[in-house]
Coordinates of N, CA and C in Angstrom, one line a residue:
X47 N 0.9 -1.0 -0.1 CA 0.1 0.1 -0.1 C 0.8 1.2 0.1
X48 N 1.0 2.0 -1.0 CA 1.2 3.6 -0.8 C 0.7 4.4 -0.3
X49 N 1.3 5.5 0.1 CA 0.4 6.9 0.8 C -0.5 7.0 -0.1
X50 N -0.3 7.2 -1.5 CA -1.2 7.9 -3.0 C -2.5 7.2 -2.7
X51 N -2.3 5.4 -2.6 CA -3.4 4.6 -2.9 C -4.3 5.2 -1.5
X52 N -3.5 4.5 -0.6 CA -4.1 5.1 1.0 C -5.4 6.1 0.9
X53 N -4.4 7.2 0.4 CA -5.2 8.7 0.6 C -6.1 8.0 -0.7
X54 N -5.8 8.1 -1.8 CA -7.4 7.8 -2.8 C -8.3 7.2 -2.1
X55 N -8.0 6.0 -1.4 CA -9.3 5.1 -1.1 C -9.9 5.5 0.2
X56 N -9.2 6.4 0.9 CA -10.3 7.2 1.8 C -10.9 7.9 1.3
X57 N -10.2 8.8 0.3 CA -11.1 10.4 -0.2 C -12.4 9.6 -1.0
X58 N -12.2 8.3 -1.3 CA -13.3 8.0 -1.8 C -14.4 7.1 -1.0
X59 N -13.5 6.5 -0.1 CA -14.9 6.3 1.0 C -15.5 7.4 1.5
X60 N -14.8 8.5 1.9 CA -15.2 9.6 2.1 C -16.4 10.4 1.6
X61 N -16.3 10.4 0.7 CA -16.7 10.8 -0.6 C -18.1 10.1 -0.9
X62 N -18.1 8.5 -0.7 CA -19.4 7.8 -0.7 C -20.1 8.2 0.6
X63 N -19.9 8.1 1.7 CA -20.3 8.5 2.9 C -21.2 9.9 2.8
X64 N -20.7 11.0 2.5 CA -21.3 11.9 2.1 C -22.2 12.2 1.3
X65 N -22.3 11.2 0.0 CA -23.5 11.0 -1.0 C -24.7 10.3 -0.3
X66 N -24.1 9.1 0.6 CA -25.2 8.6 1.1 C -26.2 9.0 2.1
X67 N -25.1 10.0 3.1 CA -25.7 11.5 3.7 C -26.6 12.0 3.3
X68 N -26.0 12.8 1.8 CA -27.0 13.3 1.4 C -28.5 12.6 0.8
X69 N -28.2 11.6 0.6 CA -29.6 10.7 -0.1 C -30.1 10.4 1.1
X70 N -29.6 10.0 2.4 CA -30.9 10.0 3.3 C -31.4 11.3 3.4
X71 N -30.8 12.1 3.5 CA -31.6 13.6 3.9 C -32.6 14.0 3.1
X72 N -32.3 13.8 1.4 CA -33.1 13.8 0.7 C -34.3 12.9 0.8
X73 N -34.3 11.7 0.6 CA -35.3 10.8 1.0 C -35.9 11.2 2.4
X74 N -35.7 11.3 3.5 CA -36.0 12.0 4.4 C -37.1 13.3 4.0
X75 N -36.6 14.3 3.8 CA -37.5 14.9 3.6 C -38.8 14.9 2.3
X76 N -38.7 13.8 1.3 CA -39.7 13.3 0.7 C -40.9 12.5 1.5
X77 N -40.1 11.8 2.2 CA -40.7 10.9 3.0 C -42.0 11.4 4.1
X78 N -41.0 12.6 4.9 CA -41.7 13.6 5.6 C -42.9 14.5 5.1
X79 N -42.5 14.7 3.9 CA -44.0 15.2 3.1 C -45.4 14.1 3.2
X80 N -44.7 13.2 2.9 CA -45.8 12.1 2.6 C -46.4 11.6 3.6
X81 N -46.0 11.1 4.4 CA -46.6 10.7 5.9 C -45.8 11.4 7.2
X82 N -45.3 12.5 7.6 CA -45.2 13.3 8.4 C -43.9 12.8 9.1
X83 N -43.6 13.8 9.9 CA -42.2 13.4 10.2 C -41.8 12.8 11.6
X84 N -42.9 12.0 12.3 CA -42.6 11.0 13.1 C -42.7 10.0 12.7
X85 N -43.4 9.2 11.4 CA -43.0 8.1 10.7 C -41.6 8.4 9.5
X86 N -41.3 9.6 9.2 CA -40.1 9.8 8.4 C -38.9 9.7 9.6
X87 N -39.0 10.4 10.7 CA -37.9 10.0 11.8 C -37.7 8.6 11.7
X88 N -38.7 7.9 12.1 CA -38.5 6.3 12.2 C -38.1 5.9 11.3
X89 N -38.5 6.3 10.0 CA -38.0 5.6 8.8 C -36.4 5.8 8.4
X90 N -36.0 7.1 9.1 CA -34.6 7.6 9.1 C -33.8 6.7 10.0
X91 N -34.3 6.7 11.0 CA -33.7 5.6 12.3 C -33.3 4.2 12.1
X92 N -34.2 3.6 11.3 CA -34.4 2.1 11.1 C -33.2 2.0 9.4
X93 N -33.4 3.1 8.8 CA -32.5 3.2 7.5 C -31.2 3.1 8.3
X94 N -31.0 3.9 9.3 CA -29.1 4.0 9.3 C -28.9 3.0 10.2
X95 N -29.6 2.6 11.0 CA -29.4 1.3 11.4 C -29.1 0.0 10.3
X96 N -29.8 0.0 9.6 CA -29.3 -0.9 8.4 C -28.2 -0.7 7.9
X97 N -27.7 0.4 7.4 CA -26.5 1.1 6.3 C -25.4 0.8 7.8
X98 N -25.8 0.6 9.4 CA -24.3 0.5 9.9 C -24.1 -1.3 10.0
X99 N -25.3 -2.3 9.8 CA -24.7 -3.3 10.0 C -24.4 -3.5 8.6
X100 N -24.8 -3.0 7.4 CA -24.3 -3.6 6.4 C -22.9 -3.0 6.2
X101 N -22.6 -1.8 6.7 CA -20.7 -1.5 6.6 C -20.4 -2.0 8.0
X102 N -20.8 -2.5 8.7 CA -20.0 -3.5 9.8 C -19.8 -4.9 9.1
X103 N -20.5 -5.3 8.1 CA -20.4 -6.4 7.5 C -19.3 -6.4 6.6
X104 N -19.4 -5.1 5.8 CA -18.1 -4.8 4.6 C -17.1 -5.0 5.1
X105 N -16.6 -4.2 6.3 CA -15.7 -3.5 7.1 C -14.9 -4.8 7.8
X106 N -15.7 -5.8 8.2 CA -15.1 -7.0 8.8 C -14.6 -7.6 7.6
X107 N -15.0 -7.6 6.6 CA -14.5 -8.7 5.6 C -13.0 -7.9 5.1
X108 N -12.5 -6.9 5.3 CA -11.4 -5.9 4.5 C -10.1 -5.9 5.5
X109 N -9.1 -6.3 5.2 CA -7.9 -6.3 5.6 C -7.5 -5.1 6.3
X110 N -6.7 -5.2 7.1 CA -6.2 -4.1 7.8 C -5.1 -3.3 7.0
X111 N -5.0 -1.8 6.9 CA -4.1 -1.3 5.6 C -2.5 -1.5 6.3
X112 N -1.4 -1.7 5.5 CA -0.3 -2.2 6.0 C 0.4 -1.1 5.3
X113 N 1.7 -1.4 5.7 CA 2.7 -0.4 5.5 C 3.2 -1.1 3.9
X114 N 3.2 -0.3 3.3 CA 3.7 -0.8 1.8 C 4.9 -0.5 1.4
X115 N 5.2 -0.8 0.2 CA 7.0 -0.4 0.1 C 7.5 0.5 -1.0

């Protein structure tokens, strides 16, 4: 692993997380308009928990970054 590759991977990961958060916010607004804030909040909580479970499954299968040559 080189410094450049590690930087690239983390930057891509951060961009993905930002896009996902923006999508959840947009979806929350749409759901809130359709069914109200309380139901939309429940939706957002459940969606967030599911995303955390998925993230945990992905991260647990990845190797730890090691020093490259």
